[in-house]
CSV table of N, CA and C in Angstrom, one decimal:
chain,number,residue,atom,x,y,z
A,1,UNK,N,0.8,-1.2,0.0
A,1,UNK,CA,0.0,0.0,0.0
A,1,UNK,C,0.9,1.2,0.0
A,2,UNK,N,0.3,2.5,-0.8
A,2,UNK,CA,1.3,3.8,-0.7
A,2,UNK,C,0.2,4.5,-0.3
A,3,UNK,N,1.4,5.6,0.9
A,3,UNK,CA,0.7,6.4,1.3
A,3,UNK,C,1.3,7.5,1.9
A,4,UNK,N,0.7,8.7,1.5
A,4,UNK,CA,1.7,9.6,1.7
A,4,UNK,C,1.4,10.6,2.4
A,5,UNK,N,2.1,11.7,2.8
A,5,UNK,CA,1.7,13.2,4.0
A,5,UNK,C,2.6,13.6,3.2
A,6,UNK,N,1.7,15.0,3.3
A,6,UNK,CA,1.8,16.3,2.8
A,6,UNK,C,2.4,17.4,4.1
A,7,UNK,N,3.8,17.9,4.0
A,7,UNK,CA,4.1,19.0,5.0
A,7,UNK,C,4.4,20.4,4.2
A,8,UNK,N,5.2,21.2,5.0
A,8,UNK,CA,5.8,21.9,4.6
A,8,UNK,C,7.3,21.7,5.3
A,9,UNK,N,7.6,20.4,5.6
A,9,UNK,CA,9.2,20.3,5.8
A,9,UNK,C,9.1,18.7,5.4
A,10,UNK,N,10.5,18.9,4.6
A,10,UNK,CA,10.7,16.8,4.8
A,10,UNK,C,10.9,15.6,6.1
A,11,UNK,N,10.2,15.5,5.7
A,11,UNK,CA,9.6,14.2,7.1
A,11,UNK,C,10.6,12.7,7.2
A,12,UNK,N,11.4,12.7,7.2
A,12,UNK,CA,12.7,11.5,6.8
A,12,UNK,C,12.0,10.5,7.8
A,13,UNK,N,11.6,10.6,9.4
A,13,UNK,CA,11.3,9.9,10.0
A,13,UNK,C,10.1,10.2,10.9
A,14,UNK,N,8.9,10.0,11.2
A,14,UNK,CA,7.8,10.7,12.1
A,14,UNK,C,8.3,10.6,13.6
A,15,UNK,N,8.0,11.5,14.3
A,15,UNK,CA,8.2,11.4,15.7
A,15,UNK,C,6.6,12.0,16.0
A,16,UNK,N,6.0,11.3,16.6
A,16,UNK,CA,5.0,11.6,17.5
A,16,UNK,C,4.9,12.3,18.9
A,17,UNK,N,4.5,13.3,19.0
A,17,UNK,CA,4.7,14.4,20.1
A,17,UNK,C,3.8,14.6,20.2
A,18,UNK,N,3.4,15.3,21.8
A,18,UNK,CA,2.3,15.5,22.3
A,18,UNK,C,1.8,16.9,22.0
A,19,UNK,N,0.3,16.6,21.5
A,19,UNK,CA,-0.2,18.2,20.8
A,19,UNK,C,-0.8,18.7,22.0
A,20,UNK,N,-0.8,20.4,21.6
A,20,UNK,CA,-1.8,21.1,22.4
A,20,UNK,C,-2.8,21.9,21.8
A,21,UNK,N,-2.9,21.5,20.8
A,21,UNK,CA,-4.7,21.6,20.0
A,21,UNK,C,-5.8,20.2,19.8
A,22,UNK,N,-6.8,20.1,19.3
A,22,UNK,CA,-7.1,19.2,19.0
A,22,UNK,C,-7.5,18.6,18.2
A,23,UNK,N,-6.8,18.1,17.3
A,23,UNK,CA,-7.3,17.2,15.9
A,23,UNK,C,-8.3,16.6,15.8
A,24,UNK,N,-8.8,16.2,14.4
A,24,UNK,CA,-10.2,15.1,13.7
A,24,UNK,C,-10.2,14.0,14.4
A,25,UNK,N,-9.0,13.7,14.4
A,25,UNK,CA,-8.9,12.0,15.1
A,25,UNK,C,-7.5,12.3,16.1
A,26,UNK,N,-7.3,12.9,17.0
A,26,UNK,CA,-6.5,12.8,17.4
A,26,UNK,C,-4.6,12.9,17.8
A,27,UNK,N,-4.1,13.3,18.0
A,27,UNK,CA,-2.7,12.8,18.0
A,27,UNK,C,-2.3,11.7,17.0
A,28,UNK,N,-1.6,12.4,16.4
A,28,UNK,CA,-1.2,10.9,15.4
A,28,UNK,C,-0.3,11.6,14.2
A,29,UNK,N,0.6,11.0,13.1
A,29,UNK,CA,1.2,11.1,11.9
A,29,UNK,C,0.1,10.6,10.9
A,30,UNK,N,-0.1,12.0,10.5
A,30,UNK,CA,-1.8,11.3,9.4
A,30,UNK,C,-0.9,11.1,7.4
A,31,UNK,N,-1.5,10.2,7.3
A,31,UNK,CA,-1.5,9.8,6.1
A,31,UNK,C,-2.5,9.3,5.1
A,32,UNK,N,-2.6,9.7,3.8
A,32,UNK,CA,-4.0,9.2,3.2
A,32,UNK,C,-3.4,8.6,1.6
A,33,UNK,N,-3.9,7.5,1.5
A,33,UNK,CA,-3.8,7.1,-0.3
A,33,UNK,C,-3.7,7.5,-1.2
A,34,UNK,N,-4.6,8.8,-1.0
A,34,UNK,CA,-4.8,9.6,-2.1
A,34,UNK,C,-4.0,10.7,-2.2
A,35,UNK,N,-3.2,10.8,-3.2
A,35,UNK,CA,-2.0,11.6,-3.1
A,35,UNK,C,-2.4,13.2,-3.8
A,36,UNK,N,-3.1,13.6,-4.1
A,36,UNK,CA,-4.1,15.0,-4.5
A,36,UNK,C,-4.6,15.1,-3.2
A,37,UNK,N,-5.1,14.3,-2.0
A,37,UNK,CA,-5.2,15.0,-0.7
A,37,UNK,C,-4.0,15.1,-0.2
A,38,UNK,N,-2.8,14.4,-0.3
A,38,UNK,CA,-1.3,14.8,0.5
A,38,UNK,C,-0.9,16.0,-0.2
A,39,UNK,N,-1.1,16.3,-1.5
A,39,UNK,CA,-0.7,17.7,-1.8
A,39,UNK,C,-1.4,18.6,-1.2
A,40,UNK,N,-2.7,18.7,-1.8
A,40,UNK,CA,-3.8,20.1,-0.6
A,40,UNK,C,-3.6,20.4,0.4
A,41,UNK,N,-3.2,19.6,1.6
A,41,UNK,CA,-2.8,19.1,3.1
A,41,UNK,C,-1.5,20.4,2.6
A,42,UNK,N,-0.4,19.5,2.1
A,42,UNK,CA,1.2,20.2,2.3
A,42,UNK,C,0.8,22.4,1.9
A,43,UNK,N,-0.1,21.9,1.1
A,43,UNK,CA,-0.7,23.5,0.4
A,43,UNK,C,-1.1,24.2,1.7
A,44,UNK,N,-2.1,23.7,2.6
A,44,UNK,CA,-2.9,24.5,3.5
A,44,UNK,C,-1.6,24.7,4.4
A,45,UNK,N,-0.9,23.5,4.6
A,45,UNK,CA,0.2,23.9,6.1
A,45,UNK,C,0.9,24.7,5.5
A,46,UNK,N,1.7,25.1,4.3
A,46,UNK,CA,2.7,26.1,4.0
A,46,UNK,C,1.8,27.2,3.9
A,47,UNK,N,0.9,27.3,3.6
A,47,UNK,CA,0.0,28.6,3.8
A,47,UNK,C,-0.2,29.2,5.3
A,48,UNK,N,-0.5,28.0,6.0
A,48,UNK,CA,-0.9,28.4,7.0
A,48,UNK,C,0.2,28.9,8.1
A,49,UNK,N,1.7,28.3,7.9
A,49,UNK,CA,3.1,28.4,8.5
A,49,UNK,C,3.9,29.7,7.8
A,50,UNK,N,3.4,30.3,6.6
A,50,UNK,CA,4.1,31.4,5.6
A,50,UNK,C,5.2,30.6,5.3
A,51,UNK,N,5.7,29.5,5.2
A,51,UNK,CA,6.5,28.6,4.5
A,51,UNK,C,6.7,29.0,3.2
A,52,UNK,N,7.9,28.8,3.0
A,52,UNK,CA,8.5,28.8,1.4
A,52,UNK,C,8.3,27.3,0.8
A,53,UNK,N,7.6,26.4,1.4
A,53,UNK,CA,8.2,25.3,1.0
A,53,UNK,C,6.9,24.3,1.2
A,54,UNK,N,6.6,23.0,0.2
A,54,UNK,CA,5.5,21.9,0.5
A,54,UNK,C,6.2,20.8,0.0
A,55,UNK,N,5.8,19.3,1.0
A,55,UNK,CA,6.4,18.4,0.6
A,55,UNK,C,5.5,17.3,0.3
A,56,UNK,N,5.5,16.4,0.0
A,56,UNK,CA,4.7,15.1,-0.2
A,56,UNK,C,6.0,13.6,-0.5
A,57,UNK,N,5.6,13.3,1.1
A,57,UNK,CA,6.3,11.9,1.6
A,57,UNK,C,5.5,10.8,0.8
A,58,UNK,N,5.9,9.8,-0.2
A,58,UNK,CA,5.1,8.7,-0.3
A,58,UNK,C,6.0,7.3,-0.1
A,59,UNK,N,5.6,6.6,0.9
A,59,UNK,CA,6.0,5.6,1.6
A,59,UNK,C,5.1,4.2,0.8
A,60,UNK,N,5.9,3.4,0.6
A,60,UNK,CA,5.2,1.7,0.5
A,60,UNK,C,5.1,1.2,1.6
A,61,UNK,N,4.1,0.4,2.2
A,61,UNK,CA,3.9,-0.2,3.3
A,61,UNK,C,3.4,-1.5,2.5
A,62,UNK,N,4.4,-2.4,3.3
A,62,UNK,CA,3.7,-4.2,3.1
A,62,UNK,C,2.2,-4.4,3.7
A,63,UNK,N,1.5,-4.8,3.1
A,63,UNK,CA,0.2,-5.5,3.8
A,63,UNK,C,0.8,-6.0,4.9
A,64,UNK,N,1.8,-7.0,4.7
A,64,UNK,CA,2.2,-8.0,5.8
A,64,UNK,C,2.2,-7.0,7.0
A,65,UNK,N,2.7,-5.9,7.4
A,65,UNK,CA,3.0,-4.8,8.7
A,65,UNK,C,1.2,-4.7,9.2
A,66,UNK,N,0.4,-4.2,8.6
A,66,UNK,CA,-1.0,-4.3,8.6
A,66,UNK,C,-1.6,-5.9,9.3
A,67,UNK,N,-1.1,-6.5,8.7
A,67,UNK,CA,-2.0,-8.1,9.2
A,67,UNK,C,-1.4,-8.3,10.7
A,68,UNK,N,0.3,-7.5,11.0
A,68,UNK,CA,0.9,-8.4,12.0
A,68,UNK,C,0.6,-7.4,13.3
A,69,UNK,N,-0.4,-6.2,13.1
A,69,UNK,CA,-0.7,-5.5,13.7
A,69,UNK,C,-1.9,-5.0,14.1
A,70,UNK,N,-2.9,-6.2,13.3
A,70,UNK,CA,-4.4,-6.3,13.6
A,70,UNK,C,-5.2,-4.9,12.8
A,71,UNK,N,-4.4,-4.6,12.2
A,71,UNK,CA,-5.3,-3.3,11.3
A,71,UNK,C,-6.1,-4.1,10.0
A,72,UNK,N,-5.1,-4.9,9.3
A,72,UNK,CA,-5.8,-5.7,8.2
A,72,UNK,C,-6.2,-6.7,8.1
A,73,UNK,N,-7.5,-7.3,7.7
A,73,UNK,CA,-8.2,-8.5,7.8
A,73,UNK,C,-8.5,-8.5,6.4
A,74,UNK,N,-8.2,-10.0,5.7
A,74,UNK,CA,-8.7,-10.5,4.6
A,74,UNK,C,-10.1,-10.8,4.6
A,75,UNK,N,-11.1,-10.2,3.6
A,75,UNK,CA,-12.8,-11.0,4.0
A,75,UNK,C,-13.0,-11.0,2.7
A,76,UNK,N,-13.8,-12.8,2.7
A,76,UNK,CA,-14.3,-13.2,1.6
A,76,UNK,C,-15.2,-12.3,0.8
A,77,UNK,N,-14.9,-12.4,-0.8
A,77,UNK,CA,-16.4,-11.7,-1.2
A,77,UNK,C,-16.6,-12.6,-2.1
C-alpha cells in the first residue's frame, strides 16, 4: 500500500509528540492514499506556516506490517 503526507518540511522519520490543540482524530502522523489530498494538506500547512516550501512523503507499506498489527483483515467476497 502507498501512502503519503503532505508537510511543509521533509519528514525523513515521524516522531509523535504531544499536541496542544485538537485534531479530527486525534494525536497521530496522518497519512492518506490519495496523493491530490497529500498535496492540498502540504498546500494548506505552507499557507498556513508562511512557508516557502511543500512536501509530499510517499512511503510503501507491506500488507504484511498491517495483518501483524491487527489493522488488516482479509474478508471473503
Amino acid at each position: 500500500m502507498i501512502l503519503c503526507h503532505g508537510s511543509d518540511v521533509v519528514v525523513e522519520k515521524p516522531i509523535l509528540i504531544e499536541q496542544r490543540r485538537t485534531l479530527d482524530f486525534g494525536a497521530g502522523f496522518y497519512t492518506t492514499t490519495n496523493k491530490e489530498q497529500a498535496i492540498n494538506f502540504a498546500q494548506k500547512v505552507q499557507e498556513r506556516r508562511s512557508s516557502a516550501n511543500k512536501f509530499v512523503r510517499k512511503s510503501t507499506v507491506p500488507f504484511e506490517i498491517y495483518r501483524a498489527v491487527g489493522i488488516l483483515e482479509e474478508v471473503a467476497i
